[in-house]
PDB file of C-alpha atoms in Angstrom:
ATOM      1  CA  ILE Q  71       6.049   3.503 -34.509  1.00 84.00           C
ATOM      2  CA  THR Q  72       9.289   1.872 -33.456  1.00 86.00           C
ATOM      3  CA  SER Q  73       8.945   1.101 -29.751  1.00 93.00           C
ATOM      4  CA  PRO Q  74       6.574  -0.868 -27.508  1.00 97.00           C
ATOM      5  CA  GLY Q  75       3.418   0.940 -26.530  1.00 98.00           C
ATOM      6  CA  VAL Q  76      -0.355   0.906 -26.417  1.00 98.00           C
ATOM      7  CA  PHE Q  77      -2.790   1.278 -29.288  1.00 98.00           C
ATOM      8  CA  VAL Q  78      -5.853   3.131 -28.026  1.00 98.00           C
ATOM      9  CA  THR Q  79      -9.256   3.648 -29.586  1.00 98.00           C
ATOM     10  CA  CYS Q  80     -11.158   6.683 -28.365  1.00 98.00           C
ATOM     11  CA  VAL Q  81     -14.184   8.876 -29.018  1.00 97.00           C
ATOM     12  CA  ARG Q  82     -13.976  10.752 -32.305  1.00 97.00           C
ATOM     13  CA  GLY Q  83     -12.883  14.340 -31.799  1.00 96.00           C
ATOM     14  CA  LYS Q  84     -11.541  13.635 -28.293  1.00 97.00           C
ATOM     15  CA  GLU Q  85      -8.077  12.430 -29.262  1.00 97.00           C
ATOM     16  CA  LYS Q  86      -6.191  15.225 -27.454  1.00 97.00           C
ATOM     17  CA  GLN Q  87      -8.223  14.832 -24.286  1.00 97.00           C
ATOM     18  CA  SER Q  88      -7.660  11.071 -24.374  1.00 98.00           C
ATOM     19  CA  VAL Q  89      -3.898  11.521 -24.640  1.00 98.00           C
ATOM     20  CA  SER Q  90      -3.905  13.875 -21.659  1.00 97.00           C
ATOM     21  CA  GLU Q  91      -6.003  11.467 -19.600  1.00 97.00           C
ATOM     22  CA  LEU Q  92      -3.787   8.515 -20.445  1.00 98.00           C
ATOM     23  CA  TYR Q  93      -0.625  10.408 -19.534  1.00 98.00           C
ATOM     24  CA  ASP Q  94      -2.008  11.018 -16.039  1.00 97.00           C
ATOM     25  CA  VAL Q  95      -3.220   7.443 -15.580  1.00 98.00           C
ATOM     26  CA  PHE Q  96      -0.123   5.760 -16.998  1.00 98.00           C
ATOM     27  CA  GLU Q  97       2.275   7.994 -15.044  1.00 97.00           C
ATOM     28  CA  ALA Q  98       0.502   7.167 -11.783  1.00 97.00           C
ATOM     29  CA  ILE Q  99       0.601   3.426 -12.486  1.00 97.00           C
ATOM     30  CA  ALA Q 100       4.206   3.489 -13.688  1.00 97.00           C
ATOM     31  CA  ALA Q 101       5.283   5.369 -10.560  1.00 96.00           C
ATOM     32  CA  ASP Q 102       4.039   2.414  -8.492  1.00 96.00           C
ATOM     33  CA  LEU Q 103       5.178  -0.454 -10.708  1.00 96.00           C
ATOM     34  CA  TRP Q 104       8.420   0.997 -12.068  1.00 95.00           C
ATOM     35  CA  PRO Q 105       9.621   3.696  -9.651  1.00 92.00           C
ATOM     36  CA  GLU Q 106      12.467   5.783 -10.950  1.00 79.00           C
ATOM     37  CA  THR Q 107      15.508   6.606  -8.826  1.00 55.00           C
ATOM     38  CA  THR Q 108      16.219  10.303  -8.408  1.00 43.00           C
ATOM     39  CA  GLU Q 109      19.829  11.316  -8.887  1.00 42.00           C
ATOM     40  CA  SER Q 110      21.316  13.659  -6.332  1.00 35.00           C
ATOM     41  CA  THR Q 111      21.565  17.245  -7.520  1.00 34.00           C
ATOM     42  CA  THR Q 112      24.287  18.100  -5.059  1.00 33.00           C
ATOM     43  CA  GLU Q 113      27.682  18.488  -6.725  1.00 38.00           C
ATOM     44  CA  VAL Q 114      31.115  19.526  -5.517  1.00 39.00           C
ATOM     45  CA  SER Q 115      33.084  21.596  -7.992  1.00 39.00           C
ATOM     46  CA  ASP Q 116      36.677  20.871  -8.820  1.00 42.00           C
ATOM     47  CA  SER Q 117      37.643  24.384  -7.762  1.00 41.00           C
ATOM     48  CA  GLY Q 118      37.109  23.437  -4.117  1.00 43.00           C
ATOM     49  CA  GLU Q 119      34.604  26.192  -3.431  1.00 43.00           C
ATOM     50  CA  ASN Q 120      32.746  24.010  -0.923  1.00 45.00           C
ATOM     51  CA  GLU Q 121      35.840  23.566   1.215  1.00 44.00           C
ATOM     52  CA  PRO Q 122      36.224  25.915   4.236  1.00 47.00           C
ATOM     53  CA  ASP Q 123      38.435  28.924   3.538  1.00 49.00           C
ATOM     54  CA  ALA Q 124      41.452  29.469   5.691  1.00 47.00           C
ATOM     55  CA  ASN Q 125      40.342  33.036   6.271  1.00 49.00           C
ATOM     56  CA  VAL Q 126      36.548  33.162   6.456  1.00 45.00           C
ATOM     57  CA  ASN Q 127      36.436  36.916   6.756  1.00 50.00           C
ATOM     58  CA  ALA Q 128      38.486  37.467   3.591  1.00 49.00           C
ATOM     59  CA  ASN Q 129      36.067  38.587   0.887  1.00 52.00           C
ATOM     60  CA  THR Q 130      38.230  39.895  -1.902  1.00 56.00           C
ATOM     61  CA  ASP Q 131      37.254  40.757  -5.451  1.00 57.00           C
ATOM     62  CA  ALA Q 132      39.190  37.708  -6.625  1.00 58.00           C
ATOM     63  CA  ASP Q 133      37.028  35.407  -4.454  1.00 60.00           C
ATOM     64  CA  VAL Q 134      33.831  36.927  -5.815  1.00 58.00           C
ATOM     65  CA  GLU Q 135      35.075  36.530  -9.374  1.00 64.00           C
ATOM     66  CA  LEU Q 136      35.960  32.890  -8.761  1.00 65.00           C
ATOM     67  CA  ASN Q 137      32.517  32.213  -7.294  1.00 75.00           C
ATOM     68  CA  ILE Q 138      30.822  33.763 -10.320  1.00 76.00           C
ATOM     69  CA  GLU Q 139      32.967  31.719 -12.696  1.00 74.00           C
ATOM     70  CA  ALA Q 140      32.182  28.534 -10.755  1.00 76.00           C
ATOM     71  CA  GLU Q 141      28.443  29.297 -10.871  1.00 75.00           C
ATOM     72  CA  ILE Q 142      28.589  29.879 -14.627  1.00 76.00           C
ATOM     73  CA  ALA Q 143      30.528  26.624 -15.057  1.00 75.00           C
ATOM     74  CA  ARG Q 144      27.843  24.706 -13.140  1.00 72.00           C
ATOM     75  CA  GLU Q 145      25.062  26.198 -15.244  1.00 69.00           C
ATOM     76  CA  LEU Q 146      26.871  25.330 -18.469  1.00 70.00           C
ATOM     77  CA  GLN Q 147      27.443  21.784 -17.230  1.00 69.00           C
ATOM     78  CA  ALA Q 148      23.738  21.443 -16.430  1.00 61.00           C
ATOM     79  CA  LEU Q 149      22.820  22.565 -19.941  1.00 63.00           C
ATOM     80  CA  LYS Q 150      25.121  19.926 -21.434  1.00 62.00           C
ATOM     81  CA  ARG Q 151      23.421  17.080 -19.562  1.00 55.00           C
ATOM     82  CA  PRO Q 152      20.929  15.048 -21.581  1.00 53.00           C
ATOM     83  CA  ARG Q 153      17.346  15.819 -20.677  1.00 57.00           C
ATOM     84  CA  LYS Q 154      15.403  13.208 -18.783  1.00 65.00           C
ATOM     85  CA  GLU Q 155      13.609  11.026 -21.314  1.00 77.00           C
ATOM     86  CA  LYS Q 156       9.848  10.874 -20.951  1.00 89.00           C
ATOM     87  CA  ARG Q 157       8.356   7.529 -20.031  1.00 94.00           C
ATOM     88  CA  PHE Q 158       5.383   8.018 -22.366  1.00 97.00           C
ATOM     89  CA  SER Q 159       5.025   9.826 -25.654  1.00 97.00           C
ATOM     90  CA  ASN Q 160       2.179  10.220 -28.103  1.00 97.00           C
ATOM     91  CA  VAL Q 161       2.931   9.010 -31.624  1.00 97.00           C
ATOM     92  CA  HIS Q 162       0.616  10.742 -34.082  1.00 95.00           C
ATOM     93  CA  THR Q 163      -1.201   8.136 -36.159  1.00 95.00           C
ATOM     94  CA  GLU Q 164      -2.984  10.630 -38.435  1.00 94.00           C
ATOM     95  CA  THR Q 165      -6.046   8.405 -38.009  1.00 95.00           C
ATOM     96  CA  PRO Q 166      -9.259   9.505 -36.276  1.00 96.00           C
ATOM     97  CA  CYS Q 167     -10.133   7.662 -33.063  1.00 97.00           C
ATOM     98  CA  LEU Q 168      -6.790   5.827 -32.938  1.00 97.00           C
ATOM     99  CA  LEU Q 169      -3.830   6.707 -30.715  1.00 98.00           C
ATOM    100  CA  PHE Q 170      -0.483   5.134 -29.978  1.00 98.00           C
ATOM    101  CA  ILE Q 171       1.228   5.843 -26.659  1.00 98.00           C
ATOM    102  CA  ALA Q 172       4.856   4.731 -26.795  1.00 98.00           C
ATOM    103  CA  CYS Q 173       6.343   3.322 -23.571  1.00 97.00           C
ATOM    104  CA  ARG Q 174       9.970   3.580 -22.541  1.00 95.00           C
ATOM    105  CA  PRO Q 175      11.559   0.418 -21.064  1.00 93.00           C
ATOM    106  CA  PRO Q 176      11.354  -1.143 -18.552  1.00 95.00           C
ATOM    107  CA  ILE Q 177       7.633  -0.368 -18.719  1.00 97.00           C
ATOM    108  CA  SER Q 178       5.557  -3.286 -19.998  1.00 97.00           C
ATOM    109  CA  PRO Q 179       2.535  -2.096 -22.011  1.00 98.00           C
ATOM    110  CA  THR Q 180       0.630  -5.262 -21.115  1.00 97.00           C
ATOM    111  CA  GLN Q 181       1.213  -4.911 -17.365  1.00 97.00           C
ATOM    112  CA  LEU Q 182       0.394  -1.211 -17.607  1.00 98.00           C
ATOM    113  CA  CYS Q 183      -2.998  -1.798 -19.230  1.00 98.00           C
ATOM    114  CA  HIS Q 184      -3.718  -4.779 -16.982  1.00 98.00           C
ATOM    115  CA  ALA Q 185      -3.147  -2.648 -13.879  1.00 98.00           C
ATOM    116  CA  TYR Q 186      -5.532   0.052 -15.095  1.00 98.00           C
ATOM    117  CA  LEU Q 187      -8.281  -2.376 -16.064  1.00 97.00           C
ATOM    118  CA  SER Q 188      -8.009  -4.337 -12.822  1.00 96.00           C
ATOM    119  CA  SER Q 189      -8.455  -1.106 -10.844  1.00 96.00           C
ATOM    120  CA  LEU Q 190     -11.924  -0.653 -12.339  1.00 95.00           C
ATOM    121  CA  SER Q 191     -13.316  -3.318 -10.011  1.00 90.00           C
ATOM    122  CA  SER Q 192     -13.025  -0.909  -7.075  1.00 90.00           C
ATOM    123  CA  GLN Q 193     -13.086   2.556  -8.637  1.00 93.00           C
ATOM    124  CA  PRO Q 194     -14.577   4.327 -11.665  1.00 94.00           C
ATOM    125  CA  PRO Q 195     -12.479   4.883 -14.807  1.00 96.00           C
ATOM    126  CA  ARG Q 196     -10.055   7.791 -14.696  1.00 96.00           C
ATOM    127  CA  THR Q 197     -10.566   8.334 -18.414  1.00 97.00           C
ATOM    128  CA  ARG Q 198     -13.723   9.673 -20.060  1.00 96.00           C
ATOM    129  CA  TYR Q 199     -13.068   9.170 -23.762  1.00 97.00           C
ATOM    130  CA  VAL Q 200     -10.856   6.063 -23.970  1.00 98.00           C
ATOM    131  CA  ASN Q 201     -12.429   2.912 -25.400  1.00 98.00           C
ATOM    132  CA  ARG Q 202     -10.180  -0.086 -26.048  1.00 98.00           C
ATOM    133  CA  LEU Q 203      -6.571  -0.631 -24.970  1.00 98.00           C
ATOM    134  CA  ILE Q 204      -4.401  -2.861 -27.164  1.00 98.00           C
ATOM    135  CA  PRO Q 205      -0.879  -3.260 -25.759  1.00 98.00           C
ATOM    136  CA  ALA Q 206       2.046  -3.952 -28.068  1.00 98.00           C
ATOM    137  CA  GLU Q 207       4.974  -5.598 -26.272  1.00 96.00           C
ATOM    138  CA  GLY Q 208       6.911  -5.388 -29.507  1.00 96.00           C
ATOM    139  CA  VAL Q 209       6.565  -3.553 -32.806  1.00 97.00           C
ATOM    140  CA  CYS Q 210       7.813  -4.534 -36.248  1.00 97.00           C
ATOM    141  CA  ALA Q 211       7.218  -3.885 -39.927  1.00 97.00           C
ATOM    142  CA  ALA Q 212       3.927  -5.241 -41.225  1.00 97.00           C
ATOM    143  CA  ASN Q 213       5.179  -8.220 -43.219  1.00 97.00           C
ATOM    144  CA  ILE Q 214       4.752 -11.901 -42.457  1.00 97.00           C
ATOM    145  CA  PRO Q 215       8.405 -12.845 -41.736  1.00 97.00           C
ATOM    146  CA  GLU Q 216       8.918 -10.021 -39.232  1.00 98.00           C
ATOM    147  CA  ILE Q 217       5.519 -10.518 -37.615  1.00 98.00           C
ATOM    148  CA  VAL Q 218       6.216 -14.231 -37.129  1.00 97.00           C
ATOM    149  CA  ALA Q 219       9.656 -13.515 -35.642  1.00 97.00           C
ATOM    150  CA  LEU Q 220       8.212 -10.945 -33.241  1.00 97.00           C
ATOM    151  CA  ALA Q 221       5.338 -13.237 -32.261  1.00 96.00           C
ATOM    152  CA  ARG Q 222       7.788 -16.017 -31.354  1.00 95.00           C
ATOM    153  CA  ARG Q 223       9.711 -13.664 -29.052  1.00 94.00           C
ATOM    154  CA  VAL Q 224       6.585 -12.342 -27.351  1.00 94.00           C
ATOM    155  CA  MET Q 225       4.968 -15.773 -26.904  1.00 92.00           C
ATOM    156  CA  LYS Q 226       8.091 -17.379 -25.517  1.00 87.00           C
ATOM    157  CA  GLY Q 227       7.520 -16.128 -21.983  1.00 74.00           C
ATOM    158  CA  THR Q 228       3.764 -16.764 -22.008  1.00 78.00           C
ATOM    159  CA  PHE Q 229       3.477 -20.215 -23.551  1.00 76.00           C
ATOM    160  CA  ASP Q 230       6.155 -22.198 -21.755  1.00 64.00           C
ATOM    161  CA  ALA Q 231       6.897 -25.264 -23.845  1.00 52.00           C
ATOM    162  CA  GLY Q 232       8.325 -27.145 -20.869  1.00 54.00           C
ATOM    163  CA  ARG Q 233       5.442 -26.921 -18.435  1.00 58.00           C
ATOM    164  CA  ALA Q 234       2.713 -29.506 -18.091  1.00 61.00           C
ATOM    165  CA  TYR Q 235      -0.101 -26.956 -17.866  1.00 73.00           C
ATOM    166  CA  LYS Q 236      -1.695 -26.367 -21.254  1.00 84.00           C
ATOM    167  CA  VAL Q 237      -3.734 -23.328 -22.142  1.00 88.00           C
ATOM    168  CA  CYS Q 238      -6.466 -22.517 -24.595  1.00 92.00           C
ATOM    169  CA  PHE Q 239      -5.841 -19.453 -26.699  1.00 94.00           C
ATOM    170  CA  LYS Q 240      -7.302 -17.242 -29.370  1.00 96.00           C
ATOM    171  CA  ILE Q 241      -5.783 -14.920 -31.966  1.00 97.00           C
ATOM    172  CA  GLU Q 242      -7.199 -11.404 -32.274  1.00 97.00           C
ATOM    173  CA  LEU Q 243      -6.066  -9.766 -35.497  1.00 96.00           C
ATOM    174  CA  PRO Q 244      -7.440  -6.259 -36.136  1.00 95.00           C
ATOM    175  CA  ILE Q 245      -6.086  -4.785 -39.370  1.00 96.00           C
ATOM    176  CA  ILE Q 246      -6.355  -1.024 -39.929  1.00 96.00           C
ATOM    177  CA  ASN Q 247      -5.337   0.851 -43.080  1.00 96.00           C
ATOM    178  CA  ASN Q 248      -3.422  -2.072 -44.559  1.00 96.00           C
ATOM    179  CA  THR Q 249      -4.517  -3.924 -47.697  1.00 95.00           C
ATOM    180  CA  LYS Q 250      -1.479  -6.166 -48.156  1.00 95.00           C
ATOM    181  CA  LEU Q 251      -2.183  -8.469 -45.216  1.00 96.00           C
ATOM    182  CA  SER Q 252      -5.272 -10.482 -44.349  1.00 95.00           C
ATOM    183  CA  ARG Q 253      -6.445 -12.738 -41.552  1.00 94.00           C
ATOM    184  CA  GLU Q 254      -6.347 -15.743 -43.867  1.00 95.00           C
ATOM    185  CA  THR Q 255      -2.651 -15.271 -44.589  1.00 96.00           C
ATOM    186  CA  LEU Q 256      -1.577 -14.339 -41.052  1.00 96.00           C
ATOM    187  CA  ILE Q 257      -3.458 -16.630 -38.679  1.00 96.00           C
ATOM    188  CA  PRO Q 258      -1.905 -19.988 -39.785  1.00 96.00           C
ATOM    189  CA  PRO Q 259       1.742 -18.889 -39.332  1.00 96.00           C
ATOM    190  CA  LEU Q 260       0.853 -17.122 -36.076  1.00 96.00           C
ATOM    191  CA  ALA Q 261      -0.806 -20.247 -34.674  1.00 93.00           C
ATOM    192  CA  ALA Q 262       2.299 -22.216 -35.617  1.00 93.00           C
ATOM    193  CA  CYS Q 263       4.385 -19.842 -33.470  1.00 92.00           C
ATOM    194  CA  VAL Q 264       2.773 -21.019 -30.235  1.00 91.00           C
ATOM    195  CA  PRO Q 265       5.513 -22.992 -28.437  1.00 87.00           C
ATOM    196  CA  GLY Q 266       4.915 -26.416 -26.968  1.00 81.00           C
ATOM    197  CA  GLU Q 267       2.265 -28.995 -27.702  1.00 80.00           C
ATOM    198  CA  GLY Q 268      -1.192 -29.636 -26.380  1.00 83.00           C
ATOM    199  CA  HIS Q 269      -2.412 -26.039 -26.363  1.00 88.00           C
ATOM    200  CA  SER Q 270      -5.882 -25.670 -27.834  1.00 91.00           C
ATOM    201  CA  VAL Q 271      -7.927 -22.964 -29.517  1.00 93.00           C
ATOM    202  CA  SER Q 272     -10.991 -21.526 -27.787  1.00 93.00           C
ATOM    203  CA  LEU Q 273     -12.891 -18.726 -29.488  1.00 91.00           C
ATOM    204  CA  SER Q 274     -15.385 -18.227 -26.645  1.00 90.00           C
ATOM    205  CA  HIS Q 275     -13.409 -18.755 -23.416  1.00 91.00           C
ATOM    206  CA  PRO Q 276      -9.682 -18.352 -24.133  1.00 94.00           C
ATOM    207  CA  GLU Q 277      -7.218 -18.193 -21.248  1.00 93.00           C
ATOM    208  CA  ARG Q 278      -4.750 -16.278 -23.393  1.00 94.00           C
ATOM    209  CA  VAL Q 279      -5.388 -13.996 -26.336  1.00 96.00           C
ATOM    210  CA  ILE Q 280      -2.653 -13.265 -28.842  1.00 97.00           C
ATOM    211  CA  LEU Q 281      -3.192  -9.655 -29.919  1.00 97.00           C
ATOM    212  CA  VAL Q 282      -1.738  -8.806 -33.310  1.00 98.00           C
ATOM    213  CA  GLN Q 283      -2.557  -5.219 -34.233  1.00 98.00           C
ATOM    214  CA  VAL Q 284      -1.714  -4.329 -37.826  1.00 97.00           C
ATOM    215  CA  PHE Q 285      -1.781  -0.601 -38.511  1.00 97.00           C
ATOM    216  CA  LYS Q 286      -0.534   0.793 -41.826  1.00 96.00           C
ATOM    217  CA  ALA Q 287       3.088  -0.368 -42.161  1.00 96.00           C
ATOM    218  CA  TRP Q 288       3.512  -1.480 -38.537  1.00 96.00           C
ATOM    219  CA  CYS Q 289       2.439  -4.392 -36.399  1.00 98.00           C
ATOM    220  CA  GLY Q 290       2.287  -4.778 -32.626  1.00 98.00           C
ATOM    221  CA  VAL Q 291       2.103  -8.107 -30.777  1.00 98.00           C
ATOM    222  CA  SER Q 292       1.212  -8.986 -27.187  1.00 97.00           C
ATOM    223  CA  VAL Q 293      -0.364 -11.806 -25.183  1.00 96.00           C
ATOM    224  CA  VAL Q 294      -3.071 -10.903 -22.667  1.00 96.00           C
ATOM    225  CA  SER Q 295      -5.474 -12.588 -20.257  1.00 94.00           C
ATOM    226  CA  GLU Q 296      -8.990 -11.656 -19.079  1.00 95.00           C
ATOM    227  CA  TRP Q 297      -9.824 -10.601 -22.635  1.00 95.00           C
ATOM    228  CA  GLU Q 298     -13.462 -11.667 -22.629  1.00 94.00           C
ATOM    229  CA  ALA Q 299     -14.017 -11.131 -18.895  1.00 93.00           C
ATOM    230  CA  TRP Q 300     -12.830  -7.539 -19.192  1.00 96.00           C
ATOM    231  CA  ARG Q 301     -15.042  -6.747 -22.178  1.00 95.00           C
ATOM    232  CA  ARG Q 302     -12.223  -7.177 -24.671  1.00 96.00           C
ATOM    233  CA  TRP Q 303     -10.205  -4.621 -22.719  1.00 97.00           C
ATOM    234  CA  ASN Q 304     -12.706  -1.855 -23.413  1.00 98.00           C
ATOM    235  CA  VAL Q 305     -12.407   0.702 -20.620  1.00 98.00           C
ATOM    236  CA  MET Q 306     -15.835   2.281 -21.142  1.00 97.00           C
ATOM    237  CA  LEU Q 307     -17.755  -0.988 -21.280  1.00 97.00           C
ATOM    238  CA  LEU Q 308     -15.889  -2.535 -18.365  1.00 96.00           C
ATOM    239  CA  GLY Q 309     -16.231   0.628 -16.285  1.00 95.00           C
ATOM    240  CA  GLU Q 310     -19.986   0.717 -16.856  1.00 95.00           C
ATOM    241  CA  GLU Q 311     -20.291  -2.993 -16.045  1.00 94.00           C
ATOM    242  CA  ARG Q 312     -18.334  -2.567 -12.825  1.00 92.00           C
ATOM    243  CA  ARG Q 313     -20.435   0.478 -11.887  1.00 91.00           C
ATOM    244  CA  LEU Q 314     -23.643  -1.514 -12.242  1.00 93.00           C
ATOM    245  CA  GLU Q 315     -22.128  -4.337 -10.187  1.00 89.00           C
ATOM    246  CA  ARG Q 316     -21.149  -1.920  -7.410  1.00 87.00           C
ATOM    247  CA  GLU Q 317     -24.627  -0.375  -7.438  1.00 90.00           C
ATOM    248  CA  LYS Q 318     -26.185  -3.845  -7.233  1.00 89.00           C
ATOM    249  CA  GLU Q 319     -23.924  -4.781  -4.329  1.00 87.00           C
ATOM    250  CA  GLU Q 320     -24.695  -1.512  -2.566  1.00 87.00           C
ATOM    251  CA  LYS Q 321     -28.419  -2.028  -3.092  1.00 89.00           C
ATOM    252  CA  GLY Q 322     -28.109  -5.569  -1.725  1.00 88.00           C
ATOM    253  CA  ARG Q 323     -26.323  -4.263   1.373  1.00 87.00           C
ATOM    254  CA  GLU Q 324     -28.984  -1.597   1.892  1.00 87.00           C
ATOM    255  CA  GLU Q 325     -31.766  -4.177   1.551  1.00 88.00           C
ATOM    256  CA  GLU Q 326     -30.005  -6.461   4.021  1.00 86.00           C
ATOM    257  CA  MET Q 327     -29.623  -3.596   6.485  1.00 88.00           C
ATOM    258  CA  GLU Q 328     -33.307  -2.741   6.053  1.00 85.00           C
ATOM    259  CA  ARG Q 329     -34.278  -6.349   6.791  1.00 86.00           C
ATOM    260  CA  GLU Q 330     -32.107  -6.290   9.912  1.00 84.00           C
ATOM    261  CA  ARG Q 331     -33.722  -3.034  11.021  1.00 84.00           C
ATOM    262  CA  GLU Q 332     -37.186  -4.539  10.503  1.00 82.00           C
ATOM    263  CA  LYS Q 333     -36.225  -7.578  12.583  1.00 82.00           C
ATOM    264  CA  MET Q 334     -34.889  -5.400  15.387  1.00 82.00           C
ATOM    265  CA  GLN Q 335     -37.981  -3.183  15.220  1.00 79.00           C
ATOM    266  CA  ALA Q 336     -40.201  -6.252  15.507  1.00 80.00           C
ATOM    267  CA  VAL Q 337     -38.276  -7.368  18.603  1.00 77.00           C
ATOM    268  CA  TRP Q 338     -38.552  -3.910  20.147  1.00 79.00           C
ATOM    269  CA  ASP Q 339     -42.283  -3.764  19.401  1.00 72.00           C
ATOM    270  CA  GLU Q 340     -42.756  -7.173  21.008  1.00 72.00           C
ATOM    271  CA  ASP Q 341     -40.829  -6.070  24.106  1.00 64.00           C
ATOM    272  CA  GLU Q 342     -42.933  -2.922  24.382  1.00 62.00           C
ATOM    273  CA  ASP Q 343     -46.133  -4.979  24.101  1.00 59.00           C
ATOM    274  CA  GLU Q 344     -44.934  -7.236  26.923  1.00 59.00           C
ATOM    275  CA  GLU Q 345     -44.219  -4.226  29.145  1.00 57.00           C
ATOM    276  CA  VAL Q 346     -47.721  -2.864  28.477  1.00 55.00           C
ATOM    277  CA  ARG Q 347     -49.499  -6.204  28.949  1.00 53.00           C
ATOM    278  CA  GLU Q 348     -47.769  -7.030  32.236  1.00 55.00           C
ATOM    279  CA  PRO Q 349     -49.163  -4.116  34.351  1.00 57.00           C
ATOM    280  CA  VAL Q 350     -52.600  -4.537  32.759  1.00 53.00           C
ATOM    281  CA  PHE Q 351     -52.563  -8.229  33.686  1.00 52.00           C
ATOM    282  CA  LYS Q 352     -51.550  -7.398  37.266  1.00 54.00           C
ATOM    283  CA  GLU Q 353     -54.336  -4.832  37.509  1.00 57.00           C
ATOM    284  CA  GLU Q 354     -56.855  -7.401  36.302  1.00 55.00           C
ATOM    285  CA  LEU Q 355     -55.657  -9.920  38.921  1.00 53.00           C
ATOM    286  CA  GLN Q 356     -55.937  -7.313  41.659  1.00 59.00           C
ATOM    287  CA  THR Q 357     -59.490  -6.495  40.591  1.00 59.00           C
ATOM    288  CA  ILE Q 358     -60.409 -10.182  40.690  1.00 54.00           C
ATOM    289  CA  ASP Q 359     -58.883 -10.597  44.165  1.00 58.00           C
ATOM    290  CA  GLU Q 360     -60.772  -7.599  45.512  1.00 61.00           C
ATOM    291  CA  SER Q 361     -64.059  -8.850  44.122  1.00 59.00           C
ATOM    292  CA  GLU Q 362     -63.530 -12.272  45.700  1.00 56.00           C
ATOM    293  CA  GLY Q 363     -62.758 -10.660  49.041  1.00 57.00           C
ATOM    294  CA  GLU Q 364     -66.017  -8.861  49.049  1.00 57.00           C
TER     295      GLU Q 364
END
């Protein structure tokens, strides 16, 4: 693991399906946030074959041979071009339930995951087996000096030392398959990396969460928001929560519509009663008048 990317926890035995799902989701998001420019495939050869011939009707064997040679030259040139680098690639972790999807710059793993999670408020998850997303804006070797140096670089843009607004933060430090590092040895130097003064720690309602994922000999660092509100960036839990919220809202709208229908029905029933009572009342008056006349 040498490049920025996303650590992903998934359902055991569904690692391949999770990778396929994430490729589709991430590609769709990246196409919107980081659109790639398409290079023109039209080329003009140096032989001048695209220029109009002085004698259009001349179709000699030499012309045909030149055209074939030019076509072969173009095909060879195309083979020599470097292949388009993929924006996402799966790095095999050799660990059940854990994936790492590497991201090619300029893609930001944090923005990528944030976009997917924010979409769950209006639509169901596009992944079935993915659990938690842990972005890594940078990756380094799993030792304290390199982790501290990476953390300083990542935090620099998030905790602006010059601004008056102070934030409360929390450090999340999952350690997987590494016995040389511990939370006790890592958290103090990581907390000291936070730039500026006046920032405070909040374990229950942090505005920013510093994610430090240690896995084997590597470490990824990122700073995220909405950590607790988005169920610690767990796609399954957040998707289910949002589904229940949408169902509750839909039920509330249906109940409101039913109440409106009942009100309208009551008005209609009252109008119908008035229409029935009015001729009956007139008939009664007529009967009274006739009896008085007699």
